[in-house]
CSV table of C-alpha atoms in Angstrom, one decimal:
chain,number,residue,atom,x,y,z
E,18,MET,CA,0.0,0.0,0.0
E,19,SER,CA,1.4,3.4,-1.0
E,20,LEU,CA,1.5,6.0,1.8
E,21,PRO,CA,-0.1,9.4,1.3
E,22,LEU,CA,2.3,12.3,0.3
E,23,TYR,CA,1.7,15.6,2.1
E,24,LEU,CA,2.9,18.8,0.5
E,25,ILE,CA,3.6,21.6,3.0
E,26,GLY,CA,5.0,25.1,2.6
E,27,ALA,CA,4.0,28.7,2.4
E,28,ARG,CA,1.2,30.1,0.2
E,29,GLY,CA,2.5,30.4,-3.3
E,30,CYS,CA,5.1,27.6,-3.1
E,31,GLY,CA,3.2,25.5,-5.6
E,32,LYS,CA,1.6,22.8,-3.5
E,33,THR,CA,-1.6,22.6,-5.6
E,34,THR,CA,0.2,22.9,-9.0
E,35,VAL,CA,3.0,20.5,-8.1
E,36,GLY,CA,0.6,18.2,-6.2
E,37,GLN,CA,-1.7,17.7,-9.3
E,38,ALA,CA,1.3,17.0,-11.5
E,39,LEU,CA,2.9,14.7,-9.0
E,40,ALA,CA,-0.3,12.7,-8.5
E,41,ASN,CA,-0.6,12.3,-12.3
E,42,ALA,CA,3.0,11.2,-12.6
E,43,LEU,CA,2.6,8.6,-9.8
E,44,GLY,CA,-0.9,7.5,-10.7
E,45,TYR,CA,-2.1,8.8,-7.3
E,46,ALA,CA,-5.3,10.6,-6.4
E,47,PHE,CA,-5.0,14.3,-5.6
E,48,SER,CA,-6.6,16.3,-2.8
E,49,ASP,CA,-6.3,19.8,-1.5
E,50,THR,CA,-7.3,20.6,2.1
E,51,ASP,CA,-8.3,24.2,1.3
E,52,ARG,CA,-10.5,23.1,-1.6
E,53,TYR,CA,-12.0,20.3,0.4
E,54,LEU,CA,-12.8,22.7,3.2
E,55,GLN,CA,-14.4,25.2,0.8
E,56,GLN,CA,-16.5,22.5,-0.9
E,57,THR,CA,-17.8,20.9,2.3
E,58,THR,CA,-18.6,24.3,3.9
E,59,GLN,CA,-19.7,26.1,0.7
E,60,ARG,CA,-17.7,29.1,2.0
E,61,THR,CA,-14.4,30.7,1.1
E,62,VAL,CA,-11.5,30.6,3.5
E,63,ALA,CA,-12.0,34.4,4.0
E,64,ASP,CA,-15.7,33.8,4.9
E,65,ILE,CA,-14.8,31.1,7.4
E,66,VAL,CA,-12.1,33.3,9.0
E,67,SER,CA,-14.5,36.2,9.1
E,68,ALA,CA,-17.3,34.1,10.8
E,69,GLU,CA,-15.2,31.9,13.1
E,70,GLY,CA,-11.8,33.6,13.4
E,71,TRP,CA,-8.5,31.9,12.6
E,72,GLU,CA,-8.9,29.5,15.4
E,73,GLY,CA,-12.2,28.2,14.0
E,74,PHE,CA,-10.6,27.9,10.6
E,75,ARG,CA,-7.6,26.0,11.9
E,76,GLN,CA,-9.9,23.5,13.6
E,77,ARG,CA,-11.8,23.0,10.3
E,78,GLU,CA,-8.4,22.7,8.6
E,79,THR,CA,-7.4,19.8,10.9
E,80,LEU,CA,-10.7,18.0,10.2
E,81,SER,CA,-10.1,18.5,6.5
E,82,LEU,CA,-6.6,17.0,6.7
E,83,LYS,CA,-7.9,13.9,8.3
E,84,ALA,CA,-10.9,13.6,5.9
E,85,VAL,CA,-8.7,13.7,2.8
E,86,THR,CA,-5.9,11.4,4.0
E,87,ALA,CA,-5.9,8.2,2.1
E,88,PRO,CA,-3.3,5.8,0.6
E,89,ALA,CA,-1.9,6.7,-2.8
E,90,THR,CA,-3.0,10.3,-2.5
E,91,VAL,CA,-1.0,13.5,-2.9
E,92,ILE,CA,-2.4,16.1,-0.5
E,93,ALA,CA,-1.8,19.8,-0.9
E,94,THR,CA,-2.1,21.3,2.6
E,95,GLY,CA,-2.9,24.9,3.6
E,96,GLY,CA,0.2,27.0,4.4
E,97,GLY,CA,-0.7,27.1,8.1
E,98,MET,CA,-1.3,23.4,8.5
E,99,VAL,CA,1.9,23.0,10.5
E,100,LEU,CA,0.8,25.5,13.1
E,101,ALA,CA,-1.1,22.8,15.0
E,102,ALA,CA,1.4,20.3,16.4
E,103,GLU,CA,-1.2,17.5,16.0
E,104,ASN,CA,-1.3,18.1,12.3
E,105,GLY,CA,2.5,17.7,11.9
E,106,LYS,CA,2.5,14.6,14.0
E,107,PHE,CA,-0.5,13.1,12.1
E,108,MET,CA,1.1,13.8,8.7
E,109,ARG,CA,4.5,12.3,9.7
E,110,GLU,CA,2.8,9.2,11.1
E,111,GLN,CA,0.4,8.6,8.2
E,112,GLY,CA,2.7,9.3,5.2
E,113,ARG,CA,5.6,11.2,3.8
E,114,VAL,CA,5.8,15.0,4.2
E,115,ILE,CA,7.5,17.1,1.6
E,116,TYR,CA,8.3,20.8,2.2
E,117,LEU,CA,8.2,22.8,-1.0
E,118,LYS,CA,10.7,25.5,0.1
E,119,ALA,CA,11.0,28.9,-1.7
E,120,ASP,CA,12.3,32.3,-0.8
E,121,ALA,CA,9.9,35.0,0.4
E,122,ASN,CA,10.5,37.2,-2.6
E,123,VAL,CA,9.7,34.3,-5.0
E,124,LEU,CA,6.5,33.5,-3.1
E,125,ALA,CA,5.4,37.2,-3.1
E,126,ALA,CA,6.1,37.5,-6.8
E,127,ARG,CA,4.0,34.4,-7.5
E,128,LEU,CA,1.1,35.6,-5.3
E,129,GLU,CA,1.1,39.0,-6.9
E,130,ALA,CA,1.1,37.4,-10.4
E,131,TYR,CA,-1.9,35.2,-9.5
E,132,PRO,CA,-3.8,36.9,-6.7
E,133,GLU,CA,-6.5,34.8,-4.9
E,134,GLN,CA,-7.7,37.4,-2.4
E,135,ASP,CA,-11.1,35.8,-2.2
E,136,GLN,CA,-9.6,32.5,-1.2
E,137,ARG,CA,-7.1,33.4,1.5
E,138,PRO,CA,-7.2,36.6,3.6
E,139,THR,CA,-4.0,38.4,4.5
E,140,LEU,CA,-2.5,37.1,7.7
E,141,THR,CA,-0.9,40.5,8.7
E,142,GLY,CA,-2.8,43.1,6.7
E,143,ARG,CA,0.6,44.2,5.3
E,144,PRO,CA,1.8,44.2,1.7
E,145,ILE,CA,2.3,40.6,0.3
E,146,ALA,CA,6.1,40.9,0.1
E,147,ASP,CA,6.4,42.0,3.7
E,148,GLU,CA,3.9,39.4,4.8
E,149,MET,CA,5.8,36.5,3.1
E,150,VAL,CA,9.0,37.5,4.9
E,151,GLU,CA,7.2,37.5,8.2
E,152,VAL,CA,5.3,34.3,7.6
E,153,LEU,CA,8.4,32.4,6.5
E,154,ALA,CA,10.4,33.6,9.4
E,155,ALA,CA,7.7,32.3,11.8
E,156,ARG,CA,7.0,29.0,10.0
E,157,ASP,CA,10.2,27.8,8.3
E,158,ALA,CA,11.3,25.9,11.4
E,159,LEU,CA,7.9,24.2,11.7
E,160,TYR,CA,8.0,23.2,8.0
E,161,GLN,CA,11.6,21.9,8.4
E,162,GLN,CA,10.8,19.8,11.5
E,163,THR,CA,7.6,18.4,10.0
E,164,ALA,CA,9.1,17.4,6.7
E,165,HIS,CA,10.7,14.1,5.8
E,166,TYR,CA,12.1,15.8,2.7
E,167,VAL,CA,12.8,19.4,1.6
E,168,ILE,CA,12.6,20.3,-2.1
E,169,ASN,CA,13.6,23.5,-3.8
E,170,ALA,CA,10.3,24.9,-5.1
E,171,MET,CA,11.9,27.9,-6.9
E,172,GLN,CA,12.1,26.0,-10.2
E,173,CYS,CA,9.4,25.1,-12.7
E,174,PRO,CA,6.7,22.7,-11.5
E,175,ASP,CA,8.0,19.9,-13.8
E,176,LYS,CA,11.4,20.1,-12.3
E,177,VAL,CA,10.0,20.1,-8.7
E,178,VAL,CA,7.9,16.9,-9.6
E,179,GLU,CA,11.0,15.3,-11.1
E,180,ASP,CA,13.1,16.1,-7.9
E,181,ILE,CA,10.3,14.7,-5.7
E,182,ILE,CA,10.1,11.4,-7.7
E,183,THR,CA,13.9,11.1,-7.7
E,184,MET,CA,14.0,11.7,-3.9
E,185,LEU,CA,11.3,9.2,-3.2
E,186,SER,CA,13.0,6.6,-5.4
E,187,LEU,CA,16.3,7.1,-3.5
E,188,ALA,CA,14.5,6.8,-0.2
E,189,ARG,CA,12.9,3.5,-1.2
E,190,ALA,CA,16.3,2.2,-2.4
E,191,SER,CA,18.1,2.9,0.8
């Protein structure tokens, strides 16, 4: 049985794009915790945060993670999934966790090129470039300690997928 693969990292690192391509390459199913949450609640992340606060959203995020976890599935998680220690522990125990690591300036440029304001409210209320520096400073250590593997996500999605497949092959061989 093939373990689930969890993609973690900051907003804009490519979890959904890479996740879909990786799932296709491996013949796995694909799931996105934010999408699942939006489909089951029929609300955007911004609407949930507005109604329930970040704490309510984070509780729903944990439930979504558990709901979408299945063998042979690539799971794109929300950028803050690692903020709850139970989520990190759950992912590490259930499957393999891959941190898609990118510099704050790269993430900010991607988010500015493809804005999704209706999906994810700002965490700090500050300009996106400033916010990404702040978010990465706060979360990088959590991403690192949660991940089984760290992948450079500052390259094209196809190269990221190729690097993940190579890394998984090497891990199986050892």
